[in-house]
Short mmCIF file of C-alpha atoms in Angstrom, two decimals:
data_model
loop_
_atom_site.label_atom_id
_atom_site.label_comp_id
_atom_site.label_asym_id
_atom_site.label_seq_id
_atom_site.Cartn_x
_atom_site.Cartn_y
_atom_site.Cartn_z
CA UNK P 660 50.93 230.76 55.05
CA UNK P 661 49.19 229.08 57.95
CA UNK P 662 52.33 228.06 59.86
CA UNK P 663 53.34 231.73 59.92
CA UNK P 664 49.99 233.28 60.80
CA UNK P 665 49.56 230.70 63.59
CA UNK P 666 53.00 231.64 64.89
CA UNK P 667 52.18 235.36 64.77
CA UNK P 668 48.94 234.79 66.69
CA UNK P 669 50.63 232.54 69.24
CA UNK P 670 53.96 234.30 69.78
CA UNK P 671 53.72 237.81 68.30
CA UNK P 672 53.16 240.74 70.65
CA UNK P 673 51.09 243.72 69.60
CA UNK P 674 52.07 247.12 70.95
CA UNK P 675 49.63 249.93 70.20
CA UNK P 676 47.99 249.82 66.77
CA UNK P 677 51.16 249.58 64.69
CA UNK P 678 53.95 247.59 66.31
CA UNK P 679 54.10 243.82 66.03
CA UNK P 680 56.98 242.23 67.91
CA UNK P 681 58.15 238.94 66.50
CA UNK P 682 61.36 238.71 68.51
CA UNK P 683 60.41 235.23 69.56
CA UNK P 684 60.95 233.69 66.12
CA UNK P 685 62.08 236.24 63.51
CA UNK P 686 63.94 239.26 64.85
CA UNK P 687 66.01 238.31 67.86
CA UNK P 688 65.52 234.61 68.40
CA UNK P 689 65.31 232.72 65.09
CA UNK P 690 63.04 229.73 64.61
CA UNK P 691 65.09 227.95 61.97
CA UNK P 692 62.50 225.36 60.79
CA UNK P 693 60.07 228.26 60.30
CA UNK P 694 62.73 230.09 58.27
CA UNK P 695 63.08 226.97 56.13
CA UNK P 696 59.34 226.91 55.50
CA UNK P 697 59.50 230.61 54.60
CA UNK P 698 62.38 229.98 52.19
CA UNK P 699 60.49 227.14 50.50
CA UNK P 700 57.38 229.32 50.16
CA UNK P 701 59.37 232.08 48.44
CA UNK P 702 60.92 229.50 46.13
CA UNK P 703 57.48 228.24 45.15
CA UNK P 704 56.28 231.76 44.36
CA UNK P 705 59.33 232.93 42.41
CA UNK P 706 60.58 229.61 40.99
CA UNK P 707 60.11 230.54 37.32
CA UNK P 708 61.86 233.90 37.52
CA UNK P 709 65.47 232.74 36.94
CA UNK P 710 66.65 234.63 40.03
CA UNK P 711 70.45 235.04 40.18
CA UNK P 712 70.80 237.09 43.39
CA UNK P 713 68.91 237.74 46.61
CA UNK P 714 69.21 241.24 48.02
CA UNK P 715 68.27 242.10 51.59
CA UNK P 716 69.15 244.67 54.24
CA UNK P 717 70.90 244.34 57.56
CA UNK P 718 69.97 243.37 60.22
CA UNK P 719 66.75 241.42 60.28
CA UNK P 720 66.58 240.40 56.62
CA UNK P 721 69.87 238.50 56.71
CA UNK P 722 68.87 235.17 58.28
CA UNK P 723 65.70 234.94 56.15
CA UNK P 724 67.62 235.73 52.97
CA UNK P 725 70.44 233.26 53.73
CA UNK P 726 68.05 230.39 54.46
CA UNK P 727 65.89 231.27 51.43
CA UNK P 728 68.93 231.42 49.13
CA UNK P 729 69.52 227.70 49.73
CA UNK P 730 66.34 226.94 47.78
CA UNK P 731 67.31 229.21 44.87
CA UNK P 732 70.97 228.20 44.89
CA UNK P 733 72.12 231.83 44.47
CA UNK P 734 74.27 234.19 46.55
CA UNK P 735 72.85 236.77 48.95
CA UNK P 736 74.00 240.36 49.18
CA UNK P 737 72.94 242.40 52.17
CA UNK P 738 72.84 246.19 52.05
CA UNK P 739 74.77 247.80 54.89
CA UNK P 740 73.17 250.44 57.05
CA UNK P 741 76.14 251.25 59.18
CA UNK P 742 79.16 253.17 57.98
CA UNK P 743 81.89 250.59 57.76
CA UNK P 744 85.58 251.29 57.41
CA UNK P 745 85.89 248.08 55.46
CA UNK P 746 83.16 248.73 52.89
CA UNK P 747 84.34 249.36 49.34
CA UNK P 748 84.39 253.00 48.27
CA UNK P 749 82.34 252.29 45.14
CA UNK P 750 78.78 251.62 46.25
CA UNK P 751 75.19 251.86 45.08
CA UNK P 752 73.07 253.75 47.59
CA UNK P 753 69.45 253.71 48.61
CA UNK P 754 67.98 256.49 50.76
CA UNK P 755 65.60 255.33 53.43
CA UNK P 756 63.54 257.24 55.96
CA UNK P 757 63.03 255.38 59.23
CA UNK P 758 59.71 256.30 60.84
CA UNK P 759 60.70 254.39 63.99
CA UNK P 760 63.93 256.33 64.42
CA UNK P 761 62.70 259.47 62.66
CA UNK P 762 65.79 259.93 60.58
CA UNK P 763 67.12 259.40 57.10
CA UNK P 764 69.80 256.83 56.50
CA UNK P 765 71.51 255.08 53.63
CA UNK P 766 71.65 251.47 52.44
CA UNK P 767 74.89 250.70 50.64
CA UNK P 768 75.91 247.81 48.39
CA UNK P 769 79.37 247.47 46.90
CA UNK P 770 79.25 247.70 43.10
CA UNK P 771 81.22 244.45 42.91
CA UNK P 772 78.29 242.38 44.11
CA UNK P 773 75.46 243.66 41.92
CA UNK P 774 76.30 243.45 38.21
CA UNK P 775 73.75 244.66 35.65
CA UNK P 776 73.29 241.06 34.51
CA UNK P 777 71.69 240.04 37.83
CA UNK P 778 68.01 239.12 38.18
CA UNK P 779 67.31 240.23 41.73
CA UNK P 780 64.79 239.08 44.30
CA UNK P 781 64.48 241.40 47.31
CA UNK P 782 63.75 239.63 50.62
CA UNK P 783 62.85 241.33 53.89
CA UNK P 784 61.14 240.61 57.19
CA UNK P 785 58.55 243.41 57.34
CA UNK P 786 56.81 245.70 54.90
CA UNK P 787 54.98 248.61 56.52
CA UNK P 788 55.32 252.00 54.83
CA UNK P 789 57.64 250.44 52.28
CA UNK P 790 60.71 252.60 52.87
CA UNK P 791 63.22 249.76 53.24
CA UNK P 792 61.98 247.92 50.14
CA UNK P 793 61.95 251.20 48.19
CA UNK P 794 65.56 251.85 49.23
CA UNK P 795 66.56 248.39 48.04
CA UNK P 796 64.73 248.96 44.72
CA UNK P 797 66.73 252.17 44.31
CA UNK P 798 69.94 250.15 44.62
CA UNK P 799 68.85 247.55 42.03
CA UNK P 800 67.86 250.35 39.66
CA UNK P 801 71.20 252.16 40.10
CA UNK P 802 72.97 248.90 39.30
CA UNK P 803 70.97 248.50 36.10
CA UNK P 804 70.03 244.99 37.24
CA UNK P 805 66.60 243.40 36.70
CA UNK P 806 64.28 243.63 39.67
CA UNK P 807 62.13 240.51 39.62
CA UNK P 808 60.11 241.20 42.74
CA UNK P 809 60.11 241.32 46.50
CA UNK P 810 59.22 238.65 49.03
CA UNK P 811 58.36 239.85 52.50
CA UNK P 812 57.51 237.69 55.46
CA UNK P 813 54.95 240.00 57.10
CA UNK P 814 53.17 242.89 55.42
CA UNK P 815 51.34 245.37 57.60
CA UNK P 816 48.97 246.08 54.75
CA UNK P 817 47.08 248.79 56.60
CA UNK P 818 50.20 250.98 56.56
CA UNK P 819 49.91 251.29 52.78
CA UNK P 820 53.53 250.87 51.67
CA UNK P 821 52.95 247.61 49.79
CA UNK P 822 50.13 248.89 47.62
CA UNK P 823 52.05 252.08 46.83
CA UNK P 824 54.95 249.98 45.52
CA UNK P 825 52.60 247.57 43.68
CA UNK P 826 51.05 250.59 41.93
CA UNK P 827 54.53 251.33 40.60
CA UNK P 828 54.68 247.84 39.10
CA UNK P 829 56.67 245.94 41.73
CA UNK P 830 55.66 242.30 42.24
CA UNK P 831 55.47 242.09 46.03
CA UNK P 832 54.47 238.83 47.67
CA UNK P 833 53.84 238.72 51.41
CA UNK P 834 53.56 235.39 53.23
CA UNK P 835 51.32 236.95 55.88
CA UNK P 836 49.38 240.17 55.30
CA UNK P 837 47.84 242.03 58.21
CA UNK P 838 44.63 244.04 57.69
CA UNK P 839 44.57 245.57 61.17
CA UNK P 840 45.93 245.27 64.69
CA UNK P 841 43.32 247.23 66.58
CA UNK P 842 42.87 246.77 70.34
CA UNK P 843 45.31 243.90 70.54
CA UNK P 844 43.48 241.82 67.95
CA UNK P 845 45.19 240.95 64.74
CA UNK P 846 43.19 240.48 61.53
CA UNK P 847 44.84 238.92 58.49
CA UNK P 848 44.09 239.55 54.83
CA UNK P 849 45.82 236.22 54.28
CA UNK C 803 89.02 223.41 56.34
CA UNK C 804 90.45 223.39 52.84
CA UNK C 805 87.38 224.79 51.06
CA UNK C 806 87.58 227.83 53.35
CA UNK C 807 91.33 228.43 53.22
CA UNK C 808 91.22 228.10 49.41
CA UNK C 809 88.42 230.67 49.34
CA UNK C 810 90.35 233.05 51.59
CA UNK C 811 93.44 232.77 49.38
CA UNK C 812 91.43 233.22 46.19
CA UNK C 813 88.89 235.86 47.19
CA UNK C 814 90.04 237.46 50.44
CA UNK C 815 91.76 240.84 50.32
CA UNK C 816 94.53 241.75 52.72
CA UNK C 817 94.81 245.36 53.82
CA UNK C 818 97.92 246.19 55.84
CA UNK C 819 99.05 243.52 58.29
CA UNK C 820 95.77 243.07 60.14
CA UNK C 821 92.68 243.49 57.98
CA UNK C 822 91.32 240.60 55.94
CA UNK C 823 88.31 241.49 53.81
CA UNK C 824 86.03 238.58 53.05
CA UNK C 825 83.14 240.64 51.68
CA UNK C 826 83.06 238.42 48.65
CA UNK C 827 81.72 235.39 50.48
CA UNK C 828 81.16 236.02 54.20
CA UNK C 829 80.49 239.64 55.20
CA UNK C 830 78.56 241.41 52.45
CA UNK C 831 77.93 238.88 49.73
CA UNK C 832 77.18 235.43 51.18
CA UNK C 833 78.33 232.23 49.50
CA UNK C 834 75.55 229.98 50.74
CA UNK C 835 77.05 226.55 49.82
CA UNK C 836 80.20 227.62 51.69
CA UNK C 837 78.04 228.57 54.69
CA UNK C 838 76.49 225.11 54.52
CA UNK C 839 79.93 223.50 54.57
CA UNK C 840 80.84 225.72 57.54
CA UNK C 841 77.67 224.70 59.37
CA UNK C 842 78.37 221.01 58.78
CA UNK C 843 81.95 221.42 60.03
CA UNK C 844 80.75 223.04 63.27
CA UNK C 845 78.22 220.23 63.71
CA UNK C 846 80.96 217.64 63.33
CA UNK C 847 83.12 219.35 65.96
CA UNK C 848 80.39 219.98 68.53
CA UNK C 849 78.02 217.08 67.79
CA UNK C 850 78.35 215.40 71.18
CA UNK C 851 77.77 218.52 73.25
CA UNK C 852 73.94 218.46 73.40
CA UNK C 853 73.75 222.09 72.24
CA UNK C 854 70.32 223.69 72.78
CA UNK C 855 70.99 227.23 71.53
CA UNK C 856 73.33 229.05 69.19
CA UNK C 857 74.31 232.57 70.22
CA UNK C 858 75.84 235.06 67.82
CA UNK C 859 76.11 238.82 67.40
CA UNK C 860 74.72 241.13 64.77
CA UNK C 861 75.58 241.74 62.00
CA UNK C 862 78.00 239.35 60.41
CA UNK C 863 77.45 236.33 62.64
CA UNK C 864 73.78 236.01 61.78
CA UNK C 865 73.84 234.21 58.44
CA UNK C 866 76.52 231.77 59.62
CA UNK C 867 74.61 231.03 62.82
CA UNK C 868 71.27 230.57 61.04
CA UNK C 869 72.69 228.15 58.46
CA UNK C 870 74.68 226.30 61.15
CA UNK C 871 71.60 225.96 63.38
CA UNK C 872 69.96 223.79 60.72
CA UNK C 873 72.49 221.06 61.45
CA UNK C 874 71.98 221.26 65.21
CA UNK C 875 68.21 221.69 65.00
CA UNK C 876 68.21 224.44 67.64
CA UNK C 877 67.16 228.11 67.67
CA UNK C 878 69.57 231.00 67.19
CA UNK C 879 69.63 234.14 69.31
CA UNK C 880 71.60 237.09 68.06
CA UNK C 881 72.87 239.77 70.43
CA UNK C 882 71.85 243.27 69.39
CA UNK C 883 74.43 246.00 69.10
CA UNK C 884 72.11 248.83 68.22
CA UNK C 885 69.74 250.46 70.66
CA UNK C 886 66.33 249.27 69.57
CA UNK C 887 63.03 250.73 70.68
CA UNK C 888 61.51 247.29 70.31
CA UNK C 889 64.01 245.36 72.44
CA UNK C 890 62.71 244.07 75.76
CA UNK C 891 63.71 246.09 78.80
CA UNK C 892 65.07 243.04 80.63
CA UNK C 893 68.33 242.11 78.95
CA UNK C 894 71.66 240.44 79.61
CA UNK C 895 74.51 242.68 78.55
CA UNK C 896 78.05 242.14 77.32
CA UNK C 897 80.53 245.00 77.15
CA UNK C 898 82.71 245.02 74.09
CA UNK C 899 85.52 247.29 73.00
CA UNK C 900 85.77 247.75 69.25
CA UNK C 901 89.36 248.36 68.16
CA UNK C 902 88.17 249.17 64.64
CA UNK C 903 85.79 251.87 65.82
CA UNK C 904 87.75 252.72 68.97
CA UNK C 905 84.76 252.77 71.23
CA UNK C 906 82.94 250.71 73.82
CA UNK C 907 79.54 249.29 73.02
CA UNK C 908 77.07 246.80 74.43
CA UNK C 909 75.69 243.49 73.20
CA UNK C 910 72.19 242.85 74.50
CA UNK C 911 70.08 239.70 74.64
CA UNK C 912 66.54 239.63 75.98
CA UNK C 913 66.32 237.47 79.11
CA UNK C 914 63.41 235.61 77.50
CA UNK C 915 65.67 233.88 75.00
CA UNK C 916 68.49 232.62 77.18
CA UNK C 917 67.22 230.46 80.07
CA UNK C 918 69.74 229.00 82.54
CA UNK C 919 68.92 225.53 81.21
CA UNK C 920 70.48 226.30 77.81
CA UNK C 921 73.69 224.69 76.56
CA UNK C 922 75.08 227.43 74.36
CA UNK C 923 77.39 227.35 71.37
CA UNK C 924 78.73 230.77 70.35
CA UNK C 925 79.23 231.25 66.60
CA UNK C 926 80.98 234.19 64.96
CA UNK C 927 82.72 235.12 61.72
CA UNK C 928 86.04 236.44 63.02
CA UNK C 929 88.14 236.10 66.14
CA UNK C 930 90.96 238.65 66.43
CA UNK C 931 91.51 240.21 69.84
CA UNK C 932 88.56 238.24 71.16
CA UNK C 933 86.41 241.14 72.33
CA UNK C 934 83.19 240.08 70.62
CA UNK C 935 83.44 236.47 71.81
CA UNK C 936 84.29 237.68 75.33
CA UNK C 937 81.20 239.93 75.30
CA UNK C 938 79.04 236.98 74.25
CA UNK C 939 80.58 234.80 77.01
CA UNK C 940 79.66 237.54 79.51
CA UNK C 941 76.03 237.25 78.39
CA UNK C 942 75.96 233.45 78.74
CA UNK C 943 77.51 233.75 82.20
CA UNK C 944 74.97 236.38 83.30
CA UNK C 945 72.19 234.08 82.14
CA UNK C 946 73.60 231.21 84.20
CA UNK C 947 73.51 229.03 81.08
CA UNK C 948 76.19 226.48 80.17
CA UNK C 949 78.77 227.71 77.70
CA UNK C 950 79.82 224.73 75.63
CA UNK C 951 82.29 226.48 73.36
CA UNK C 952 82.75 228.85 70.47
CA UNK C 953 83.01 228.14 66.76
CA UNK C 954 84.59 230.85 64.66
CA UNK C 955 85.04 230.79 60.93
CA UNK C 956 88.35 232.68 60.75
CA UNK C 957 90.75 233.20 63.63
CA UNK C 958 93.49 235.77 63.21
CA UNK C 959 95.64 233.83 65.63
CA UNK C 960 98.48 236.35 65.60
CA UNK C 961 96.22 238.90 67.32
CA UNK C 962 96.16 236.74 70.43
CA UNK C 963 92.50 236.89 71.45
CA UNK C 964 91.83 233.21 70.90
CA UNK C 965 94.66 231.92 73.07
CA UNK C 966 93.75 234.40 75.83
CA UNK C 967 90.22 232.96 75.92
CA UNK C 968 91.48 229.36 75.65
CA UNK C 969 93.69 230.01 78.68
CA UNK C 970 90.49 230.84 80.57
CA UNK C 971 89.09 227.43 79.65
CA UNK C 972 86.92 228.25 76.65
CA UNK C 973 86.77 225.59 73.94
CA UNK C 974 87.30 227.67 70.80
CA UNK C 975 87.40 225.97 67.42
CA UNK C 976 88.38 227.95 64.33
CA UNK C 977 87.79 226.52 60.86
CA UNK C 978 90.69 228.56 59.48
CA UNK C 979 93.45 229.96 61.65
CA UNK C 980 95.82 232.60 60.32
CA UNK C 981 99.40 232.74 61.59
CA UNK C 982 100.33 235.95 59.78
CA UNK C 983 99.33 238.28 56.96
CA UNK C 984 102.63 240.03 56.35
CA UNK C 985 103.30 241.83 53.06
CA UNK C 986 100.12 240.63 51.46
CA UNK C 987 100.93 236.97 52.04
CA UNK C 988 98.68 234.92 54.23
CA UNK C 989 100.07 232.02 56.26
CA UNK C 990 97.71 229.56 57.89
CA UNK C 991 98.21 227.57 61.08
CA UNK C 992 95.47 225.33 59.69
#
């Protein structure tokens, strides 16, 4: 998606060989017309899949999922990371290891919002080692719902998570896929 | 806003005299057409204010702010609650006391995304004692930007935060305002 790769080149900041900061448009400040283009692109890819629900994770998946859901005309559910006093007691859980924070944590979704009849599209901002997406898959599986696929905005392909999940049969579509970020230069697969 | 008050009556859950759970459409599952109606309502209220930025706080303000920003055609910035390794070092901070969690925490916004030239509209899901909105005002003030007002989806007016902030001159507009939630019955001011 040229609009996105141009934006990454122009406004992304590379730190070391692994970290890509996209605070300027995706993770802290939100470029809303870009999010609309992202939503339309996901719709084009998954339009024949009869999606009934979009599942994402707090925090940085939420805006992307909400804007994207407009094109599918379905509700969004976002998995909660933080313990919340107000969250229902009956939840589906996904276990996720955060390499950045070096600790295990849980994604939780109330059982009310993920019936087995749902056809679920997972949406997230980044795919690196694949832990977050895997945790969301775990939730869909526990719910007995149908997992249609996952749409991610940026895949850091060189970190291997995407291909590991594809090998397990998950249809993952990344709008921008990064082959490497060596020495401050970013190379895209697409 | 009738669509919203109807939704609160039909799908909200009252716990005790203070807690209103709107997980069904606003805080866990997102009813996207409702968010669109909310965004349009905020646009109608603040349309003559030459807004250049929408400021909200993670987590539950993000979807509302992103959808609303489409009608204003401006970027969103969301204040971060969690310590993030990737957040810029130079930030504006707001100090917020959470009555639910009984602890103090900080909202942070990178200085890059809030220039003094901005005309800022704050958007949030709930207004109760007003701590979150006050913390966001603190950030706008530190940035030297112009605070145009605040749009909140649901004000729990009986908790007093809104009127305290209005007395300080803030233009707060709530789409639904709750007078009381006694004995499981919800009474609206509007």
